[in-house]
N, CA and C of each residue as an Amber inpcrd file, in Angstrom:
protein
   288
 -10.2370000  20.3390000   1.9450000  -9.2230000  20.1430000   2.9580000
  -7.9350000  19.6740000   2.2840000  -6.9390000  20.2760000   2.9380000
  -5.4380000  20.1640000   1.7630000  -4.9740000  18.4160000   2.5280000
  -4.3480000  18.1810000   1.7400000  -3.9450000  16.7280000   2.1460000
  -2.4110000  16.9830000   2.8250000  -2.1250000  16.0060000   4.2420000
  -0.9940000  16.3950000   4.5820000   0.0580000  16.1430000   3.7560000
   1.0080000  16.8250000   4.0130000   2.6520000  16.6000000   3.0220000
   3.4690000  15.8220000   4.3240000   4.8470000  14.8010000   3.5070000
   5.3520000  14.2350000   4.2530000   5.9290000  12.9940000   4.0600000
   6.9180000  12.9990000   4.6070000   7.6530000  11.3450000   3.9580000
   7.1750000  10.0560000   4.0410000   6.6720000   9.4760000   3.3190000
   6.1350000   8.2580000   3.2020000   7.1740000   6.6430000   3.3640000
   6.5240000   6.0690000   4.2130000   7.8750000   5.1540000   4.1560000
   6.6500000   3.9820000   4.5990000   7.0450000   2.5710000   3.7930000
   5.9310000   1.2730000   3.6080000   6.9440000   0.2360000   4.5190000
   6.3010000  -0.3080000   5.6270000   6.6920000  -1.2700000   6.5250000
   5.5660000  -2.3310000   6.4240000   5.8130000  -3.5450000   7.1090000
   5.0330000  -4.7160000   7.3240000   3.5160000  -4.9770000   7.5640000
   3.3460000  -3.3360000   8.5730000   2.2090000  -3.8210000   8.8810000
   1.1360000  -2.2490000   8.4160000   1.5420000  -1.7940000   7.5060000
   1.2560000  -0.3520000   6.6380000   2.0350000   0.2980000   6.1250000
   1.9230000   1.9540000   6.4910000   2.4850000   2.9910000   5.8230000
   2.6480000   3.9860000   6.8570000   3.6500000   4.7950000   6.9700000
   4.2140000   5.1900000   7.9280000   3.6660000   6.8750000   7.4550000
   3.7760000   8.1990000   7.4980000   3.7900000   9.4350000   6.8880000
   4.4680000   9.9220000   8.3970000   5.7170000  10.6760000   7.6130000
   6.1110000  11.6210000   8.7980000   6.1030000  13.2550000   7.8800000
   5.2320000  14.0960000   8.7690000   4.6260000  15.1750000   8.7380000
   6.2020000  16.0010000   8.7920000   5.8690000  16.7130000   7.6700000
   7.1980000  18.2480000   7.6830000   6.5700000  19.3910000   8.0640000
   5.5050000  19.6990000   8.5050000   5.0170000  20.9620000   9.4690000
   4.9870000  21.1920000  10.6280000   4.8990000  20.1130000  11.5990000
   4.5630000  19.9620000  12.9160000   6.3250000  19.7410000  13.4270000
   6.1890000  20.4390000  14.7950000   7.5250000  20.6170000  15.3390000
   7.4290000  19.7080000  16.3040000   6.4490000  18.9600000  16.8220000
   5.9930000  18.0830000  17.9680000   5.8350000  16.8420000  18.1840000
   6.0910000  15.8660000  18.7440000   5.7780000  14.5150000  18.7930000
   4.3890000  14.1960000  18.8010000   3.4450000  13.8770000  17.5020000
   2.2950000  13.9410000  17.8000000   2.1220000  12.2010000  16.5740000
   1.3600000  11.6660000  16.9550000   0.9280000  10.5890000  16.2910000
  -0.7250000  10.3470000  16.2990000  -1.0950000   9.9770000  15.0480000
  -2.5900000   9.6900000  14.3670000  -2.5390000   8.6220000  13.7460000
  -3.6180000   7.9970000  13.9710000  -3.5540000   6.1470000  13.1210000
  -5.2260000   5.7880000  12.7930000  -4.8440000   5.2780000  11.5500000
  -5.6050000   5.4970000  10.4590000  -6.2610000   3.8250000  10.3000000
  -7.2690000   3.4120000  10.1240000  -7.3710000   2.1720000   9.9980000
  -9.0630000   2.4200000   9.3910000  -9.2470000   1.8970000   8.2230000
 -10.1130000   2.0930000   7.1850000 -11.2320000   0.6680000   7.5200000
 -12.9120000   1.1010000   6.8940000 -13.6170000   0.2810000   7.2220000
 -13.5080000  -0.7020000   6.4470000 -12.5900000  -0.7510000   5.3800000
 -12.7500000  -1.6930000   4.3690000 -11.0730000  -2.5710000   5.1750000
 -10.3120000  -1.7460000   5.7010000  -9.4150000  -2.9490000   6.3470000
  -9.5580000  -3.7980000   7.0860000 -10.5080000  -3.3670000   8.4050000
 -11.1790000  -4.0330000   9.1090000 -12.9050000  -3.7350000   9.7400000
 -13.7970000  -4.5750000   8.8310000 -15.1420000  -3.9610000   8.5120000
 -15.8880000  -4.0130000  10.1100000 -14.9450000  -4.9270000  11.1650000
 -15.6870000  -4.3710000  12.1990000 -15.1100000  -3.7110000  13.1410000
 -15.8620000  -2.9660000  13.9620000 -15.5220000  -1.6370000  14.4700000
 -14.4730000  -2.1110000  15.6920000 -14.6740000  -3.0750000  16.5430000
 -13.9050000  -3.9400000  17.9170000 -12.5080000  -3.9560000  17.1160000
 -12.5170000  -4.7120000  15.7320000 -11.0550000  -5.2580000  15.3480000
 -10.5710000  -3.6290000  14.7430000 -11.4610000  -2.5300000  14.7260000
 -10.7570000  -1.4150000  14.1080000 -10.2330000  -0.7900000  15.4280000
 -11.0230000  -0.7440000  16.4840000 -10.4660000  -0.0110000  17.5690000
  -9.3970000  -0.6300000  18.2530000  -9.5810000  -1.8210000  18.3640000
  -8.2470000  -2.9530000  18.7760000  -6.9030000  -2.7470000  18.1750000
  -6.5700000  -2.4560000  16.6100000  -6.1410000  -2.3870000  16.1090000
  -5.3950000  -1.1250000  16.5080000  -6.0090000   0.1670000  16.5500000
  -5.5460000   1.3170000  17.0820000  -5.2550000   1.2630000  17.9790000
  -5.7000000   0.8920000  18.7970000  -5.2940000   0.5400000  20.6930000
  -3.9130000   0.0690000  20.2230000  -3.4650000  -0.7270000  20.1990000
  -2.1040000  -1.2210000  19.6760000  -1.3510000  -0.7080000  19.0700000
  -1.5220000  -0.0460000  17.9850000  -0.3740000   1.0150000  17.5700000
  -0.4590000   2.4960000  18.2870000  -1.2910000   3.2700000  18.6030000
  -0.8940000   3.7120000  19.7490000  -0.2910000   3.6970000  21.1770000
  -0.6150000   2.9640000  21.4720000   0.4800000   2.3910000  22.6020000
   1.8850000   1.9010000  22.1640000   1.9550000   0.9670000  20.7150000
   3.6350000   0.9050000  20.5580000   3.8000000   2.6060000  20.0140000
   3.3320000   3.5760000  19.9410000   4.0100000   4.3010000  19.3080000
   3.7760000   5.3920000  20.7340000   3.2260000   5.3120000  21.6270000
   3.2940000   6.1840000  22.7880000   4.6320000   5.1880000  23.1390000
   4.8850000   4.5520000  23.1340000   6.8510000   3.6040000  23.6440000
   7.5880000   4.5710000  22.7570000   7.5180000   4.9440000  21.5560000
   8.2270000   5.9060000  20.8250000   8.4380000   6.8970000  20.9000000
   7.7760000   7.7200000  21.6460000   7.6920000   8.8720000  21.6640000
   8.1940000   9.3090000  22.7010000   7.7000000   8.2460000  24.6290000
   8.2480000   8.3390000  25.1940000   9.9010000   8.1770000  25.1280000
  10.6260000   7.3540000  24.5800000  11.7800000   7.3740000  24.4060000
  12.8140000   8.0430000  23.2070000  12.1030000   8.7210000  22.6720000
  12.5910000  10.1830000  22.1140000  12.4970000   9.5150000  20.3870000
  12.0430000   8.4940000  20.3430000  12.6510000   7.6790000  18.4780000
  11.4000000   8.7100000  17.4370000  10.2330000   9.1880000  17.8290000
   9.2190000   9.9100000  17.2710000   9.7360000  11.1860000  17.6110000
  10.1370000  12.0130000  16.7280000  10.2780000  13.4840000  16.8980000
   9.4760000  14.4160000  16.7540000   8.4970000  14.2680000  15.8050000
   7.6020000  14.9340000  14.8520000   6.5080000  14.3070000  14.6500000
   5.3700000  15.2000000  13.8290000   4.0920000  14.6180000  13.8100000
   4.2150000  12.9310000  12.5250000   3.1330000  12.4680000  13.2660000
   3.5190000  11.0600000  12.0500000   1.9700000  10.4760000  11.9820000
   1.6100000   9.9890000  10.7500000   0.2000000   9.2760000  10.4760000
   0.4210000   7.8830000  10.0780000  -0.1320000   7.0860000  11.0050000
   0.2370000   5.0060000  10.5930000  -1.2100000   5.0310000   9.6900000
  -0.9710000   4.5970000   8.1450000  -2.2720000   3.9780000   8.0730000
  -2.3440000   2.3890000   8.1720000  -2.7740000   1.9310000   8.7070000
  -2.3570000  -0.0020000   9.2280000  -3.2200000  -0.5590000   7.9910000
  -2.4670000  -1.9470000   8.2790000  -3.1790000  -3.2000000   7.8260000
  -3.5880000  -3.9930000   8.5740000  -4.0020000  -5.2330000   8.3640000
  -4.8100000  -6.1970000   8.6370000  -4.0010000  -6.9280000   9.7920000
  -2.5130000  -7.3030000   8.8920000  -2.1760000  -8.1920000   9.1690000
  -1.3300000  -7.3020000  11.3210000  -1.5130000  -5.7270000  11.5550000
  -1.0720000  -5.0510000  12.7900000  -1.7310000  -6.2080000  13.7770000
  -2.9150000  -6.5650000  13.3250000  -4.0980000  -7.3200000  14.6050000
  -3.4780000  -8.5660000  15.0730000  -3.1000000  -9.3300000  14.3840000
  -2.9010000 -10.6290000  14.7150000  -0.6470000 -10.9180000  15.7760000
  -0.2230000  -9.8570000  14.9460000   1.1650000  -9.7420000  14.8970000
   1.2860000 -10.0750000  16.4960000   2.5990000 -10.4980000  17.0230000
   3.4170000 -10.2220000  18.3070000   3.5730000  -8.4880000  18.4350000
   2.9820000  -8.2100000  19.6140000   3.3900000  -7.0590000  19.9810000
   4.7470000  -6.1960000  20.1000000   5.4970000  -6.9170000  20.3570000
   7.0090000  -6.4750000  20.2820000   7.6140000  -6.4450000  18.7430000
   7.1470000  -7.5780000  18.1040000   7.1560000  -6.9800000  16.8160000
   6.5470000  -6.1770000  15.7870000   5.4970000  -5.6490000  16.0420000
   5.1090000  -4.6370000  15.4940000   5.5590000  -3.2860000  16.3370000
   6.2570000  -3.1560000  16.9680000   6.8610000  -1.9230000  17.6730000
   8.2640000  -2.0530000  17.1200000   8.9490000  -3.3050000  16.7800000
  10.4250000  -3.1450000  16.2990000   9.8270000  -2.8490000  15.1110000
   8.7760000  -3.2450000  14.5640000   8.7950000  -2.5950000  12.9080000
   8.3600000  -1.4250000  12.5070000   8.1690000  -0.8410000  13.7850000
   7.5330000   0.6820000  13.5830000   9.0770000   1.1730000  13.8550000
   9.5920000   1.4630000  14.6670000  11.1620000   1.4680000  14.9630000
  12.1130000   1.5050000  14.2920000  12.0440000   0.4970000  13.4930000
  12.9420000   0.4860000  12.3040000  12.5300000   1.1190000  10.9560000
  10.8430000   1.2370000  10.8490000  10.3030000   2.3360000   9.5840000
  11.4110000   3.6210000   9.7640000  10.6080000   3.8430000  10.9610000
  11.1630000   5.4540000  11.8770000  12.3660000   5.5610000  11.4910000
  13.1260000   4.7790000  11.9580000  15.0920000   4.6910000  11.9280000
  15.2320000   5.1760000  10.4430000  14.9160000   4.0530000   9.4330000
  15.0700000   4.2670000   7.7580000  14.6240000   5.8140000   7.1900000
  13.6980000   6.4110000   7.6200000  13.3190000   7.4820000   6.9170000
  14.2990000   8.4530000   8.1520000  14.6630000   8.3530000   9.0850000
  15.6510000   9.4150000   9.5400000  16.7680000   9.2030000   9.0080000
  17.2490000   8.4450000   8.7590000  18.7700000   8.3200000   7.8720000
  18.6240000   8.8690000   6.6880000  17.4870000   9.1620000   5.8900000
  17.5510000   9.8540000   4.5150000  17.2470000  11.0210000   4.5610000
């Protein structure tokens, strides 16, 4: 399986990949058993960045396909701030 291509950009609470094939607002989030070895804090974890990033998409800041792989520290964060820091990943790699 080919590995996706795509701009990589490192924020607070992971790694951002925005996809150069896909013409669509589509988002995938990645959270590894070794980041969080149990399954509640892995799905929790996703629950949360999907939803700040369904706020993104609805308001036009996600254009294109994009892959979050998270960290640890997404779980514990203020919610509003891990959506301004997805926000501002986003912002930085569209300006270049």
């Amino acid at each position: 399986m080919e590995k996706p291509k795509g701009l990589r950009v490192s924020f607070e609470f992971g790694t951002l990949m925005l996809l150069s094939q896909t013409s669509d607002a589509r988002a995938a989030v990645v959270v590894s058993n070794k980041t969080c070895p149990m399954a509640s804090d892995r799905n929790k974890l996703r629950r949360r960045i999907y939803h700040a990033l369904r706020n993104l998409i609805k308001r036009g800041v996600v254009t294109r396909g994009i892959i979050v792989y998270s960290n640890r520290s997404a779980l514990t964060a203020p919610f509003s701030l891990l959506q301004e820091k997805l926000e501002h990943a986003l912002a930085e790699k569209a300006r270049t």
